[in-house]
Amino acid sequence: IIIEGKTLLENAVKSDHSTVHLQKGYGWTGEGQIFFKPDTETGGSLECRFPVEKEELRQLTLRMTEANDYGIYRILLDGKTVREYVDFYGKSVKTRELNLGQLVLKPGIYTIRFECLGKRSESRGNDLGIDSVRLRERWNVKRIAPPDVQVR
């Protein structure tokens, strides 16, 4: 199940004075990625919601963008931290998959929150790019979550 940026943007909630829009181009899924520019060096946030229709075990994966003006973020799922510190800086634009673990998700609406923690010294900014949320089918077998991988 793939929830594209355009769909995530429909109900996105951003911190005051930050900007968020659909950015087309590159190799993003569907019509583009969500591009978020926080209003402050740290503390800006973006929330995206996605639905789950059927209870089942899924691998929750975010397809994210790295770039030379991207920042460092904490990621929460329904208010619980799932990644304390993720650096989205990259020397060039490329996408990567960020695996958040295997979960049994019950039907309902889930919220992923991105909180800006700042940026590394090489970065020209603290922006964020979200291509999609992916719920990958899994079998009821105990496995270790796959590592994060770079797509391009």
Tab-separated table of C-alpha atoms in Angstrom:
chain	number	residue	atom	x	y	z
A	1	ILE	CA	0.000	0.000	0.000
A	2	ILE	CA	1.524	3.325	-1.083
A	3	ILE	CA	0.218	6.666	0.187
A	4	GLU	CA	1.671	9.325	-2.115
A	5	GLY	CA	2.789	12.820	-1.160
A	6	LYS	CA	-0.256	14.409	-2.809
A	7	THR	CA	-2.591	12.362	-0.598
A	8	LEU	CA	-0.530	13.015	2.550
A	9	LEU	CA	-0.555	16.759	1.830
A	10	GLU	CA	-4.381	16.940	1.830
A	11	ASN	CA	-4.565	16.760	5.643
A	12	ALA	CA	-1.039	17.881	6.573
A	13	VAL	CA	-0.645	20.178	9.580
A	14	LYS	CA	2.449	22.410	9.801
A	15	SER	CA	3.894	24.653	12.486
A	16	ASP	CA	3.094	28.391	12.244
A	17	HIS	CA	4.807	30.337	9.447
A	18	SER	CA	6.373	27.179	7.967
A	19	THR	CA	5.625	26.354	4.348
A	20	VAL	CA	4.580	23.076	2.794
A	21	HIS	CA	3.650	22.245	-0.795
A	22	LEU	CA	3.717	19.493	-3.408
A	23	GLN	CA	7.021	19.522	-5.297
A	24	LYS	CA	6.906	17.932	-8.752
A	25	GLY	CA	9.761	16.526	-10.774
A	26	TYR	CA	12.697	14.246	-9.999
A	27	GLY	CA	11.700	10.586	-9.608
A	28	TRP	CA	9.104	11.012	-6.884
A	29	THR	CA	6.093	8.744	-6.618
A	30	GLY	CA	2.941	9.940	-8.372
A	31	GLU	CA	2.643	13.708	-8.655
A	32	GLY	CA	5.529	14.599	-6.341
A	33	GLN	CA	6.846	14.830	-2.826
A	34	ILE	CA	5.780	16.969	0.117
A	35	PHE	CA	8.353	19.752	0.500
A	36	PHE	CA	8.478	21.220	4.018
A	37	LYS	CA	10.418	24.348	4.978
A	38	PRO	CA	10.338	25.031	8.740
A	39	ASP	CA	9.953	28.604	9.949
A	40	THR	CA	12.755	28.343	12.510
A	41	GLU	CA	16.146	26.652	12.713
A	42	THR	CA	14.772	24.088	15.193
A	43	GLY	CA	11.336	23.225	16.468
A	44	GLY	CA	9.285	23.391	13.267
A	45	SER	CA	6.990	20.427	12.717
A	46	LEU	CA	4.878	18.711	10.111
A	47	GLU	CA	2.181	16.090	10.661
A	48	CYS	CA	0.815	13.794	7.968
A	49	ARG	CA	-2.081	11.376	8.363
A	50	PHE	CA	-2.699	8.091	6.594
A	51	PRO	CA	-5.500	5.512	6.824
A	52	VAL	CA	-5.302	1.805	7.593
A	53	GLU	CA	-8.361	-0.140	6.460
A	54	LYS	CA	-7.590	-3.681	7.626
A	55	GLU	CA	-5.772	-5.041	10.690
A	56	GLU	CA	-2.640	-6.875	9.619
A	57	LEU	CA	1.102	-7.062	10.087
A	58	ARG	CA	2.876	-4.495	7.867
A	59	GLN	CA	6.384	-3.070	7.430
A	60	LEU	CA	6.015	0.707	7.865
A	61	THR	CA	8.435	2.400	5.470
A	62	LEU	CA	8.869	6.058	4.589
A	63	ARG	CA	10.333	6.974	1.211
A	64	MET	CA	12.237	10.187	1.957
A	65	THR	CA	14.493	12.579	0.056
A	66	GLU	CA	18.064	13.581	0.875
A	67	ALA	CA	19.498	16.877	-0.414
A	68	ASN	CA	22.183	19.443	0.401
A	69	ASP	CA	19.670	21.747	2.122
A	70	TYR	CA	17.834	19.176	4.251
A	71	GLY	CA	17.856	18.908	8.036
A	72	ILE	CA	17.741	16.557	11.000
A	73	TYR	CA	14.373	15.320	12.303
A	74	ARG	CA	12.745	13.285	15.055
A	75	ILE	CA	9.925	11.060	13.777
A	76	LEU	CA	6.882	10.088	15.833
A	77	LEU	CA	3.980	7.766	15.082
A	78	ASP	CA	0.814	8.674	16.985
A	79	GLY	CA	2.845	10.590	19.556
A	80	LYS	CA	5.459	7.865	20.171
A	81	THR	CA	9.031	8.365	18.977
A	82	VAL	CA	9.999	5.830	16.316
A	83	ARG	CA	13.239	7.541	15.270
A	84	GLU	CA	15.015	9.905	17.666
A	85	TYR	CA	17.406	11.419	15.130
A	86	VAL	CA	17.428	11.136	11.313
A	87	ASP	CA	19.748	13.268	9.173
A	88	PHE	CA	18.342	13.900	5.669
A	89	TYR	CA	21.409	15.762	4.397
A	90	GLY	CA	22.881	14.454	1.146
A	91	LYS	CA	25.441	15.873	-1.282
A	92	SER	CA	22.950	15.361	-4.115
A	93	VAL	CA	19.214	14.754	-4.401
A	94	LYS	CA	18.265	11.116	-3.937
A	95	THR	CA	15.534	9.122	-2.276
A	96	ARG	CA	15.968	6.566	0.457
A	97	GLU	CA	13.725	4.196	2.310
A	98	LEU	CA	13.497	4.649	6.048
A	99	ASN	CA	12.136	1.537	7.757
A	100	LEU	CA	10.150	2.154	10.938
A	101	GLY	CA	9.533	-1.478	11.838
A	102	GLN	CA	6.950	-4.205	11.532
A	103	LEU	CA	3.685	-3.351	13.222
A	104	VAL	CA	0.218	-4.768	13.530
A	105	LEU	CA	-1.814	-1.722	12.574
A	106	LYS	CA	-5.510	-1.670	13.473
A	107	PRO	CA	-8.018	0.092	11.188
A	108	GLY	CA	-8.012	3.850	11.692
A	109	ILE	CA	-6.113	7.028	10.974
A	110	TYR	CA	-2.424	7.246	11.944
A	111	THR	CA	-0.309	10.393	12.302
A	112	ILE	CA	3.373	10.670	11.456
A	113	ARG	CA	5.021	13.757	12.939
A	114	PHE	CA	8.364	15.194	11.847
A	115	GLU	CA	10.045	17.562	14.342
A	116	CYS	CA	13.006	19.628	13.148
A	117	LEU	CA	16.081	19.273	15.350
A	118	GLY	CA	18.323	21.499	13.206
A	119	LYS	CA	20.907	20.675	10.555
A	120	ARG	CA	24.477	19.514	10.149
A	121	SER	CA	27.092	22.176	9.385
A	122	GLU	CA	27.423	21.176	5.700
A	123	SER	CA	23.708	21.614	5.027
A	124	ARG	CA	22.389	24.828	3.478
A	125	GLY	CA	19.043	24.420	5.258
A	126	ASN	CA	16.775	22.272	7.391
A	127	ASP	CA	14.146	21.342	4.800
A	128	LEU	CA	12.371	17.994	4.514
A	129	GLY	CA	11.042	15.947	1.586
A	130	ILE	CA	8.486	13.153	1.997
A	131	ASP	CA	7.818	11.049	-1.105
A	132	SER	CA	5.400	8.513	0.363
A	133	VAL	CA	4.351	6.258	3.213
A	134	ARG	CA	4.500	2.558	2.353
A	135	LEU	CA	2.825	-0.290	4.183
A	136	ARG	CA	4.536	-3.428	2.940
A	137	GLU	CA	2.874	-6.799	3.263
A	138	ARG	CA	4.508	-9.100	5.798
A	139	TRP	CA	3.859	-12.644	6.901
A	140	ASN	CA	3.409	-13.570	10.507
A	141	VAL	CA	7.043	-14.674	10.845
A	142	LYS	CA	9.464	-13.047	13.288
A	143	ARG	CA	12.039	-11.095	11.247
A	144	ILE	CA	14.564	-8.360	11.727
A	145	ALA	CA	13.552	-5.081	10.064
A	146	PRO	CA	15.527	-4.419	6.877
A	147	PRO	CA	18.155	-1.669	6.954
A	148	ASP	CA	17.463	1.759	5.489
A	149	VAL	CA	18.381	1.757	1.801
A	150	GLN	CA	19.118	4.427	-0.746
A	151	VAL	CA	16.913	4.203	-3.821
A	152	ARG	CA	18.854	6.589	-6.066
